Amino acid sequence: MSDFLLDVPRAERIGFGEAVFCAGKSVAQIDAILDDAAGRRLSMLLTRLDEDKYRKLRHGAALDYDALSRTAYAGEPAPVAASSVAIVTAGTSDIPVAREAARTLAFDGYGAVQIDDVGVAGLWRLMQRIEELRAYKIVIVVAGMDAALPTVLGGLIPGCIIAVPTSVGYGVATGGRAALDAMLASCAPGVVVVNIDNGYGAACAAMRVIKSHKTS
Amino acid sequence: MSDFLLDVPRAERIGFGEAVFCAGKSVAQIDAILDDAAGRRLSMLLTRLDEDKYRKLRHGAALDYDALSRTAYAGEPAPVAASSVAIVTAGTSDIPVAREAARTLAFDGYGAVQIDDVGVAGLWRLMQRIEELRAYKIVIVVAGMDAALPTVLGGLIPGCIIAVPTSVGYGVATGGRAALDAMLASCAPGVVVVNIDNGYGAACAAMRVIKSHKTS
Amino acid sequence: MSDFLLDVPRAERIGFGEAVFCAGKSVAQIDAILDDAAGRRLSMLLTRLDEDKYRKLRHGAALDYDALSRTAYAGEPAPVAASSVAIVTAGTSDIPVAREAARTLAFDGYGAVQIDDVGVAGLWRLMQRIEELRAYKIVIVVAGMDAALPTVLGGLIPGCIIAVPTSVGYGVATGGRAALDAMLASCAPGVVVVNIDNGYGAACAAMRVIKSHKTS
Amino acid sequence: MSDFLLDVPRAERIGFGEAVFCAGKSVAQIDAILDDAAGRRLSMLLTRLDEDKYRKLRHGAALDYDALSRTAYAGEPAPVAASSVAIVTAGTSDIPVAREAARTLAFDGYGAVQIDDVGVAGLWRLMQRIEELRAYKIVIVVAGMDAALPTVLGGLIPGCIIAVPTSVGYGVATGGRAALDAMLASCAPGVVVVNIDNGYGAACAAMRVIKSHKTS
Amino acid sequence: MSDFLLDVPRAERIGFGEAVFCAGKSVAQIDAILDDAAGRRLSMLLTRLDEDKYRKLRHGAALDYDALSRTAYAGEPAPVAASSVAIVTAGTSDIPVAREAARTLAFDGYGAVQIDDVGVAGLWRLMQRIEELRAYKIVIVVAGMDAALPTVLGGLIPGCIIAVPTSVGYGVATGGRAALDAMLASCAPGVVVVNIDNGYGAACAAMRVIKSHKTS
Amino acid sequence: MSDFLLDVPRAERIGFGEAVFCAGKSVAQIDAILDDAAGRRLSMLLTRLDEDKYRKLRHGAALDYDALSRTAYAGEPAPVAASSVAIVTAGTSDIPVAREAARTLAFDGYGAVQIDDVGVAGLWRLMQRIEELRAYKIVIVVAGMDAALPTVLGGLIPGCIIAVPTSVGYGVATGGRAALDAMLASCAPGVVVVNIDNGYGAACAAMRVIKSHKTS
Amino acid sequence: MSDFLLDVPRAERIGFGEAVFCAGKSVAQIDAILDDAAGRRLSMLLTRLDEDKYRKLRHGAALDYDALSRTAYAGEPAPVAASSVAIVTAGTSDIPVAREAARTLAFDGYGAVQIDDVGVAGLWRLMQRIEELRAYKIVIVVAGMDAALPTVLGGLIPGCIIAVPTSVGYGVATGGRAALDAMLASCAPGVVVVNIDNGYGAACAAMRVIKSHKTS
Amino acid sequence: MSDFLLDVPRAERIGFGEAVFCAGKSVAQIDAILDDAAGRRLSMLLTRLDEDKYRKLRHGAALDYDALSRTAYAGEPAPVAASSVAIVTAGTSDIPVAREAARTLAFDGYGAVQIDDVGVAGLWRLMQRIEELRAYKIVIVVAGMDAALPTVLGGLIPGCIIAVPTSVGYGVATGGRAALDAMLASCAPGVVVVNIDNGYGAACAAMRVIKSHKTS
């Protein structure tokens, strides 16, 4: 395990904070990584850290842990400032993935507005918020099942639309492939997509856009 | 081929006009069926009859053929009266399937209103027609790609919604499975679905509903 | 979680009682929804509420819970009157899904007759009931495995046939895709289909048909 | 190409006539095989021989060719005697596959009765023949789409049921996987299945049963 | 549950003993079925009865239960006589499915020889038994992973070969689809296939063959 | 066809030029659209316009057509200015999709640098251009087969990475699903993906980013 | 197209001759590549060059073209010496892929023995050659359908076994996925696999083994 | 269970130590096999032996067990000597599969160097080791998700590259099919692939190469 290499050069090259994906790792492996980070005074974002695993960590008490999104901060995250990112969800079950995106953004210092339960099967809910949404440069859209929300949004707002399919649902929706395919086949031009349930990736994509602004 | 049995008992039992699916049949087989029908003075609907095949039929001149929907009428269809069915399409490429539904309805005497190009990636187009659509008891919705239209409609109108996925599109949309799955996973309650590109089946389903009204 | 919006406008627009899908929601989320509904004196249908989760609800004692269908009623359901809906199952394992449909109909005041174990591998069982079934305007057909029942019924009865595939079975039947595809490819004209195990959706579709009768 | 080995030892060991699958072979390859067979005075069954390819064969005139089933006999087939095999099809489009089975049986000397168009969406057609079918020891059932026929038959007759799915149809039925899975998931006990469109294989399976009788 | 209908007419029509598939049924449902059978003095085969469920049955003590195959006999099975059936497995993990086939045969009075661990990756093991196998009229072949065994056998022996794919393995073999497809695509003529892990179905198919002998 | 609605409100709302997807449309339909556009003096981008179809258009001579990308301009495109977009391809076969992206950008006035044949199986080719690529705010990456290029780029450059899978290749690569899945599963953070072969969509996504800059 | 970069550094680094995959390239592109190679006096292997395309090449006459394998040599291939590679096929339809492997090896100077039609459905054919095959250090096994050959070989010979699935067949075998999965799930230890129909890749893998010998 | 046959003839024929795959076997079965091996003084490798199962074995204390790779040695493994094999992993989660390969090699006496966490999303980590890797004749590459590592390596090093996809990841990466397909579609020539998570098979393939050296 001593071979684990914190990916510091990448963080420097592409400008994101250090992050560790915990799903495939044992408690011992995660604690070793936290030891390493502490020794180097690195802050670190942990994703997919289940509550059970979190409770068994030697370093648990030192983490800022959020059970809903299964994320934790080790060390100090960046101070959060308002940004031009909105995160919208189609239904209540999509909220954990949205929260993972929000926590990832916050770890690097970017605040985000979250608007929940505006799935297009109840269109008036979305319509009440649409003018507000037109003001954001980046909208992360989290939806499962038929995932129709990014298509409707994509025809109404000019900003970047980063669509995140979720594995919510049953039958043909199981696992999220139906939502993923619907998003990729979206009739709205310029909608981009990340992996199923990948709130972290959507946030990183948003940060690539934000950073490109700064360097203009 | 003499074994082919026109399904007259079924037509009587369940109340639809006689129909023949031509895709898997040769020109000779179709002509034989038309001979049989003519001999018995049966009217008949032909579906999936490609223009090439139609042109080679011995009985071709006697048919009322529509190339766009690949349907033909042999003999007299029923006189058409207005009905409470609307057929809506998301995009221009969905029109042939919608036309197959309309021609099937018309063959049995049911008129239908067709509203095209109201896909939800351009929501205002749908919104202009929504009050009109609320008046129909049955709405057949034809859409491919991400197939988001039935979900939006399903939350706005109380009528029966029969969704028909189409095989329009490329990449993940190829073959229509993405559209089918999105419709089956629709967040709007009570949307029902038929096979990909099955305009004929959607019309038959609509007629089952209409007929059930008559017997109330 | 305060963002959760009971979808009252939709219920008014399309005419169904309020329903909440519980599979992706925590005990705390469901209790919060029940608080909200109680405060507004709303009746509510809960679906996919596992017995374990039900037992942990603060509001559990006030619910009318049915373990087989995993449904619960909060508040008063509508008084039940006879309707023209029959629900048939192919086998014993399909009964929970049929019961979800029956409970959804009953919540809105529609009674339904349920006929079980008439799968076509034992055809005489179906034949004994077929004349009875011809009298119903709407037949919800619940079947897994090869799902041949709606095809046989579709050729024998004139009413609306709403087919619900189930995830019963093993090997190629696992998850219900084989049953779903068989139903979508049904040789009987006008059979419509909902998502795998979606008894709730089949009932909503039936209610769309019934309501369209009332407005004729 | 001189490496091609006519599989004479297999034919001797397991008792079938020599057969050559032509789909993946060039005209030149097939002619070379026919040269070899002629030199050894072997009779031979050719399957999947498209009419175009057949017309280009040097040996074409000497073959007994059937376009519908795309089969040909080279040399003398066995004299045909009645057997206890029935071949039934659900629809007209399944007939070519049924004919391939019949021609394979006939090549080895086994006659078979063919009963067409008895798909269960028109159940009365099957019911008229069911007593007749109960008399056969082996029934080859050819069906596409939802492939419900073998399940109904399997519950009504005691004989061996060999189910052949066909690639007839569109949408979810494309390629025949839906029919195959429905047959494998059949609720009727003891139905066995061969590859999609494999009339040849079904006939060989039937001959394995027949031969086992002879040795009893 | 009172609707459950023991399928006695089917058993009479097609000649198998009564069987109940327990996987989708609750302990209460199974006990009710056993009550019914006891009242009518019916013997009955139970399949897919997990040990946990078995231990909770009220009727458990009265059953002849076999944990490996998850089968049980209620009442008296038929007296077992030798038959012309062999059951072969490719590997140790295929044995439970083979045992389900053997127990199903035995319940109806047919003995069978079982030959294990003769997968063709160790060909000499099969070769030692091949002459013995040539003597059987029916060989049930149970294999997972690449499922090459029925192809090798199919070229060497003349009897009926009923192939049962198993869900043994990992990666591409998970769930048994790879084994199923390999068997369906077998290069050996006349191999027939049943659903994944369906030892019961293979035994029923074997009995259809045996019964056809008796009526010759 | 008179129902076809040029989507002018969308173009205004979200800021893209008018575009028409020609793959599912007939020559007559496309000519009708061009008539309409000409009447309203609209410029228009046509995508997926096969050379055969292009040659049959009544309006063909008036179009600026590019056979490689199957795109055409009707009317005047915007004057092109340099932008901060690079388009890279992994191999020669990916160039048509890259060209579709470039032509879409150019139609709206955005120039782009195209760098071809830098697939990572020949890593030095990419390494020679990497410093140059680090300067671009947006990099569209077009790759098929194993689609490893966006992962390598994603770890080396900070800009927005829009990945376009292509349907290049054979075997498991057929249709582009392998490339799509590899891109969605990319280990590099923040890579976003569009549908297979969707150069148009990638360009639209890039323009959403560029436009968001202007409004900062 | 001037961007095309002959991958000379790779050829040097990993030791293979230059190769160009022609399937996705136009006649003009291939001729340009041949111009470039001629200018640099490079020899080159062309793969997947259809006969139609070959006939249209400006450089056609200068190529050593083989229609069966769709390969061509430009310039001088290496002189061929015997090597320790055998290439075996299960059936006649697998020969084109085997030939692609043989031509790739020959281009770099490695001779190979080819043994055809030894599929295990006719086991005695393989058994006649097995002692001969045990002498080869590397055996490339080309098979479609159920692809059982590498499993049988893998248990009998100690050499490197490189399995190539082919897209031969119909039904579940269509496209070669069944063969691929059977090979990956092989019960014989140490069988390695390349993409479907990838004779070129199998030859390159064999050359990596051979070259590793030289450097021992 | 007494039928289990330790595959000693195979081990002799193809030269590997005895191995038992434990995933599908019960504790009792594994103990019986260990009894048999002990009685014959055979050494044996056990794979896929979960820690829970290991703890329940009667023979547990006598085994050399490694929990990470789920492997155990019974009896004496061969003495380990350095070999020309390197095992590289893309990420920490791939290490258990790499360890299975290493333990399999070590059991037969072949040492291997393991290099972890060199996934190409952080390219500099790989570049630091690339010269070292060029020295190995055989490189086993273990990677999940987009599995881009073997493609980059395949263009940089001349040795044999045996790619092992892993089931690491979520969404489209679930189960490892995305990684498998990316490896099979690799643009680098001569990369060979084994089943998902099959570290044992990769080691056996490596040993086939090594043994072929010895016999040169």
Tab-separated table of C-alpha atoms in Angstrom, chain G residues 9-10 12-16 131 134 137-138 153-162 177 180-181 184-185 187-196 198 200-202 204-205 207-213 215-216, chain H residues 9-10 12-16 131 134 137-138 153-162 177 180-181 184-185 187-196 198 200-202 204-205 207-213 215-216:
chain	number	residue	atom	x	y	z
G	9	PRO	CA	8.530	6.099	-34.027
G	10	ARG	CA	6.122	3.466	-32.760
G	12	GLU	CA	10.833	1.549	-33.993
G	13	ARG	CA	9.930	1.474	-30.359
G	14	ILE	CA	7.902	-1.683	-30.335
G	15	GLY	CA	9.403	-3.415	-33.332
G	16	PHE	CA	6.556	-4.002	-35.781
G	131	GLU	CA	0.746	-34.051	-31.185
G	134	ARG	CA	2.018	-29.562	-28.990
G	137	LYS	CA	5.320	-22.355	-28.939
G	138	ILE	CA	2.470	-20.157	-30.102
G	153	LEU	CA	-6.613	-26.945	-26.965
G	154	GLY	CA	-5.794	-25.046	-23.788
G	155	GLY	CA	-6.072	-28.236	-21.770
G	156	LEU	CA	-3.943	-30.254	-24.163
G	157	ILE	CA	-0.986	-28.115	-25.203
G	158	PRO	CA	1.500	-26.059	-23.195
G	159	GLY	CA	2.193	-23.272	-25.703
G	160	CYS	CA	0.857	-19.712	-25.799
G	161	ILE	CA	-2.759	-19.739	-26.996
G	162	ILE	CA	-4.002	-16.551	-28.621
G	177	ARG	CA	-19.960	-11.490	-29.066
G	180	LEU	CA	-15.728	-13.593	-27.660
G	181	ASP	CA	-17.403	-14.206	-24.310
G	184	LEU	CA	-12.865	-14.977	-22.254
G	185	ALA	CA	-14.753	-17.399	-19.990
G	187	CYS	CA	-12.121	-23.006	-18.485
G	188	ALA	CA	-8.609	-23.627	-19.796
G	189	PRO	CA	-6.004	-21.578	-17.905
G	190	GLY	CA	-3.971	-18.895	-19.642
G	191	VAL	CA	-5.904	-18.472	-22.895
G	192	VAL	CA	-5.653	-14.848	-24.052
G	193	VAL	CA	-8.055	-13.102	-26.388
G	194	VAL	CA	-8.076	-10.266	-28.936
G	195	ASN	CA	-10.956	-8.330	-30.518
G	196	ILE	CA	-13.480	-10.053	-32.804
G	198	ASN	CA	-8.726	-9.237	-35.277
G	200	TYR	CA	-3.830	-8.606	-37.310
G	201	GLY	CA	-3.798	-8.135	-33.530
G	202	ALA	CA	-3.284	-11.823	-32.885
G	204	CYS	CA	1.178	-8.758	-33.403
G	205	ALA	CA	0.696	-10.489	-30.047
G	207	MET	CA	5.373	-11.331	-32.548
G	208	ARG	CA	5.658	-9.778	-29.079
G	209	VAL	CA	6.191	-13.305	-27.746
G	210	ILE	CA	8.691	-14.230	-30.455
G	211	LYS	CA	10.674	-11.039	-29.991
G	212	SER	CA	10.816	-11.613	-26.247
G	213	HIS	CA	12.551	-14.941	-26.999
G	215	THR	CA	16.149	-10.926	-26.228
G	216	SER	CA	16.410	-13.670	-23.625
H	9	PRO	CA	-3.202	-34.960	-15.936
H	10	ARG	CA	-3.827	-31.388	-17.096
H	12	GLU	CA	1.245	-32.428	-16.236
H	13	ARG	CA	0.262	-31.774	-19.812
H	14	ILE	CA	0.349	-28.017	-19.752
H	15	GLY	CA	2.764	-27.505	-16.912
H	16	PHE	CA	0.904	-25.494	-14.285
H	131	GLU	CA	12.354	2.841	-19.110
H	134	ARG	CA	10.789	-1.542	-21.297
H	137	LYS	CA	9.508	-9.369	-21.438
H	138	ILE	CA	6.036	-9.635	-20.026
H	153	LEU	CA	2.018	1.087	-22.652
H	154	GLY	CA	1.449	-0.873	-25.839
H	155	GLY	CA	2.824	1.976	-27.898
H	156	LEU	CA	5.881	2.436	-25.717
H	157	ILE	CA	7.220	-1.001	-24.840
H	158	PRO	CA	8.012	-4.046	-26.956
H	159	GLY	CA	7.199	-6.815	-24.455
H	160	CYS	CA	4.133	-9.016	-24.198
H	161	ILE	CA	1.238	-7.039	-22.750
H	162	ILE	CA	-1.438	-9.048	-20.970
H	177	ARG	CA	-17.462	-4.485	-19.304
H	180	LEU	CA	-12.875	-5.022	-21.054
H	181	ASP	CA	-14.178	-3.510	-24.282
H	184	LEU	CA	-10.120	-5.331	-26.673
H	185	ALA	CA	-10.503	-2.233	-28.841
H	187	CYS	CA	-5.334	1.025	-30.662
H	188	ALA	CA	-1.976	-0.420	-29.606
H	189	PRO	CA	-1.086	-3.523	-31.616
H	190	GLY	CA	-0.756	-6.900	-29.970
H	191	VAL	CA	-2.360	-6.263	-26.595
H	192	VAL	CA	-4.076	-9.458	-25.376
H	193	VAL	CA	-6.870	-9.629	-22.837
H	194	VAL	CA	-8.265	-12.030	-20.235
H	195	ASN	CA	-11.613	-12.094	-18.416
H	196	ILE	CA	-12.603	-9.323	-15.988
H	198	ASN	CA	-8.928	-12.683	-13.841
H	200	TYR	CA	-5.065	-15.944	-12.147
H	201	GLY	CA	-5.571	-16.281	-15.900
H	202	ALA	CA	-3.142	-13.474	-16.670
H	204	CYS	CA	-1.098	-18.496	-16.403
H	205	ALA	CA	-0.783	-16.719	-19.748
H	207	MET	CA	3.747	-18.637	-17.602
H	208	ARG	CA	2.865	-20.010	-21.025
H	209	VAL	CA	5.181	-17.350	-22.483
H	210	ILE	CA	7.959	-18.020	-19.962
H	211	LYS	CA	7.805	-21.771	-20.510
H	212	SER	CA	7.985	-21.280	-24.261
H	213	HIS	CA	11.285	-19.468	-23.678
H	215	THR	CA	12.052	-24.747	-24.648
H	216	SER	CA	13.610	-22.507	-27.291
